[in-house]
Every structure is written in C-alpha cells, then in structure tokens.
C-alpha cells in the first residue's frame, strides 16, 4: 500500500451470513480491538441487505463504515426484489460491492451488468468496490492478465477520471475465494500492478496512482501483513475472516499501523 497516494480500505464481505441478533456481539467484540483510524485507512463491513439499517446503527460513530454486497443497475421502478443505489445511500450506506465472482457465477452478472451497476452507483455518493479475477483454469491457461484487464476495461466503459478516483477495484482470484488458498503476495502484487497499468492506460498515471486496489481471497490475520506490504495492494476484501471479530480486527490493525 502507498499511504501518500491513496486510501487503504479493509472491507469485510459477510456474504449470506449473520443474523440481526449476531450484530451486537460482533460489534462489541470488534470495536475494543481497533483503535482510531489513521487518515490513510478506512474499514467497512458489507452485510446482507436486511442487516444494513441495524449495522449502520451499530457502527455509528465507530469509524467502521457499512456497505452492501450488490445493487440494481436501474435507478428506480418496477424491478421486483431489487435495491437501488439511492435507497442504499438514503440510509447512510457507504460502500457497495459490484460484480463479486459469486454474483457472476450464480446470478448471471456479466461485464455489461457490472458496467451498468458501476455507472449507476457513481451517480450516488456510494463508493463502489468492483470485483475482478480469474478462475483456476484461466490462471492455468496463462490468460490471467488478459482476462483481468478485459474485466477492468469492460467495467470502466464511460467512467470519468474523477469517478475512477473514487472507485475501488478488488482483485479476487476466484480459486482463492473461500478455499483457504491465498495468492502469494508476489502473484497478487503482479496482478494488482497490472490493473493499475490498465487504469493508467485508460486515464493517466496520477489517476491510476490514486485508485485503491484491494486483494481478496482467503485473506486472514496471518497473511494480511505481507499482502498489504505490497506496493500496489491497498487493502483487502475479506470474506470468512471478516465474520470473526478477532480476525477482522487483526487485519484492520495490520493496515492501520
Ligand atoms: P474469502 O472471501 O476471504 O472467504 O476467501 C473473499 C471474498 O469473496 O470477498
């Protein structure tokens, strides 16, 4: 991470886990273990939609933001079951994850819908976290860089340089998600650096230097420090380890020193 140039963002992705009744013990377990945030570091928890209002209340004043895991590409209207960017920001949500690989794999998200959702999110105050990453067979075939740059380029169609600066990109190799297999710090750094050069080629170097690029995929309290020490890794998107206050606190503290 490069604290002079851009923010470090540690975001938990709770996926379809936790109940409203779990929030109190999570918050009281987490908060005493994390001290005030440094200017370069932000932390957030992305919860299921139904928990968002309660999570916003529970984390109020703590410095920990709250994010959603998905949103509609449409502004409003007859889209049963969907949630809009305006509805999220209206209740004080800070972040929204867009194009997580589980949404691409199980719910038909495409590069096109990711671009539409990003465009819609950027019309609101939400900070989008756009996920990209290769599958195991894509890595083994040697097309990681091509694939990830294609995903990044497709997501960013029509996005202005100033909107780019407030967009977070999460590099999440699909084979590392929830598997306990982490990319080596060097492999993760290599892809994050490649993503930054794609952004530099689409915009310019100063825009690329300002963009927060997270790593995600089995990040935990043991490997966070080494991953976060890489110059182009500016934080993490953390699934499993974000469900445990002790592990999540340790990762936040590794970034917030
Ligand atoms: P994991 O999930 O940390 O459990 O691998 C990361 C993610 O899917 O965002």
Short mmCIF file of N, CA and C and ligand atoms in Angstrom, two decimals, residues 11-15 97 100-102 131 170 172-174 176-181 215-220 236-243, ligand 1:
data_model
loop_
_atom_site.label_atom_id
_atom_site.label_comp_id
_atom_site.label_asym_id
_atom_site.label_seq_id
_atom_site.Cartn_x
_atom_site.Cartn_y
_atom_site.Cartn_z
N UNK A 11 -12.33 -4.07 3.79
CA UNK A 11 -13.78 -4.26 3.76
C UNK A 11 -14.12 -5.73 4.01
N UNK A 12 -15.00 -5.95 4.96
CA UNK A 12 -15.49 -7.31 5.20
C UNK A 12 -16.66 -7.59 4.28
N UNK A 13 -16.72 -8.81 3.78
CA UNK A 13 -17.86 -9.23 2.95
C UNK A 13 -18.51 -10.40 3.68
N UNK A 14 -19.61 -10.09 4.33
CA UNK A 14 -20.26 -11.13 5.15
C UNK A 14 -21.01 -12.15 4.30
N UNK A 15 -21.18 -11.87 3.01
CA UNK A 15 -21.95 -12.77 2.14
C UNK A 15 -23.31 -13.06 2.77
N UNK A 97 -20.46 -3.41 -3.05
CA UNK A 97 -19.67 -4.35 -3.84
C UNK A 97 -20.40 -4.60 -5.16
N UNK A 100 -19.15 -9.17 -7.70
CA UNK A 100 -18.42 -10.23 -6.99
C UNK A 100 -18.49 -11.52 -7.81
N UNK A 101 -17.45 -12.34 -7.76
CA UNK A 101 -17.42 -13.53 -8.61
C UNK A 101 -18.58 -14.48 -8.29
N UNK A 102 -19.06 -14.47 -7.03
CA UNK A 102 -20.22 -15.34 -6.73
C UNK A 102 -21.47 -14.83 -7.44
N UNK A 131 -15.33 -5.97 -8.37
CA UNK A 131 -14.51 -7.18 -8.25
C UNK A 131 -14.14 -7.75 -9.62
N UNK A 170 -11.32 -4.51 -6.59
CA UNK A 170 -10.88 -5.64 -5.77
C UNK A 170 -10.43 -6.75 -6.70
N UNK A 172 -9.76 -10.34 -6.98
CA UNK A 172 -10.09 -11.56 -6.24
C UNK A 172 -9.98 -12.77 -7.16
N UNK A 173 -8.83 -13.45 -7.11
CA UNK A 173 -8.73 -14.68 -7.90
C UNK A 173 -9.78 -15.67 -7.41
N UNK A 174 -10.62 -16.16 -8.32
CA UNK A 174 -11.77 -16.98 -7.92
C UNK A 174 -11.32 -18.23 -7.16
N UNK A 176 -9.06 -18.53 -5.10
CA UNK A 176 -8.60 -18.24 -3.74
C UNK A 176 -9.75 -17.90 -2.81
N UNK A 177 -10.97 -17.76 -3.36
CA UNK A 177 -12.09 -17.31 -2.53
C UNK A 177 -12.68 -18.46 -1.76
N UNK A 178 -12.64 -18.35 -0.45
CA UNK A 178 -13.26 -19.33 0.43
C UNK A 178 -12.59 -20.70 0.39
N UNK A 179 -11.40 -20.78 -0.20
CA UNK A 179 -10.74 -22.08 -0.36
C UNK A 179 -9.59 -22.26 0.61
N UNK A 180 -9.19 -21.17 1.27
CA UNK A 180 -8.01 -21.25 2.12
C UNK A 180 -6.72 -21.12 1.32
N UNK A 181 -6.85 -21.08 -0.02
CA UNK A 181 -5.65 -20.88 -0.87
C UNK A 181 -5.51 -19.40 -1.13
N UNK A 215 -6.83 -6.62 -2.53
CA UNK A 215 -6.73 -8.06 -2.82
C UNK A 215 -7.82 -8.76 -2.01
N UNK A 216 -8.41 -9.80 -2.57
CA UNK A 216 -9.37 -10.61 -1.82
C UNK A 216 -9.21 -12.07 -2.19
N UNK A 217 -9.44 -12.93 -1.23
CA UNK A 217 -9.31 -14.37 -1.45
C UNK A 217 -8.51 -14.98 -0.31
N UNK A 218 -9.26 -15.48 0.70
CA UNK A 218 -8.63 -16.11 1.86
C UNK A 218 -7.62 -15.21 2.56
N UNK A 219 -7.87 -13.90 2.57
CA UNK A 219 -7.02 -13.03 3.38
C UNK A 219 -7.39 -13.25 4.84
N UNK A 220 -6.41 -13.35 5.70
CA UNK A 220 -6.70 -13.58 7.11
C UNK A 220 -5.65 -12.88 7.98
N UNK A 236 -8.00 -4.93 1.57
CA UNK A 236 -8.50 -6.27 1.31
C UNK A 236 -10.01 -6.31 1.31
N UNK A 237 -10.52 -7.28 0.56
CA UNK A 237 -11.94 -7.62 0.62
C UNK A 237 -11.96 -9.01 1.27
N UNK A 238 -12.52 -9.06 2.45
CA UNK A 238 -12.32 -10.23 3.30
C UNK A 238 -13.63 -10.93 3.59
N UNK A 239 -13.73 -12.19 3.22
CA UNK A 239 -14.95 -12.96 3.44
C UNK A 239 -14.92 -13.63 4.79
N UNK A 240 -14.52 -14.91 4.81
CA UNK A 240 -14.56 -15.73 6.02
C UNK A 240 -13.99 -15.05 7.26
N UNK A 241 -12.81 -14.45 7.13
CA UNK A 241 -12.16 -13.87 8.31
C UNK A 241 -12.88 -12.61 8.81
N UNK A 242 -13.78 -12.05 8.01
CA UNK A 242 -14.49 -10.85 8.48
C UNK A 242 -15.68 -11.22 9.37
N UNK A 243 -15.96 -12.52 9.48
CA UNK A 243 -17.08 -12.95 10.34
C UNK A 243 -16.63 -13.11 11.79
P1 LIG B 1 -12.78 -15.20 1.46
O1 LIG B 1 -13.78 -14.36 0.53
O2 LIG B 1 -11.96 -14.20 2.23
O3 LIG B 1 -13.65 -16.03 2.33
O4 LIG B 1 -11.93 -16.01 0.54
C1 LIG B 1 -13.37 -13.17 -0.09
C2 LIG B 1 -14.49 -12.62 -0.93
O5 LIG B 1 -15.21 -13.41 -1.56
O6 LIG B 1 -14.71 -11.40 -1.00
#
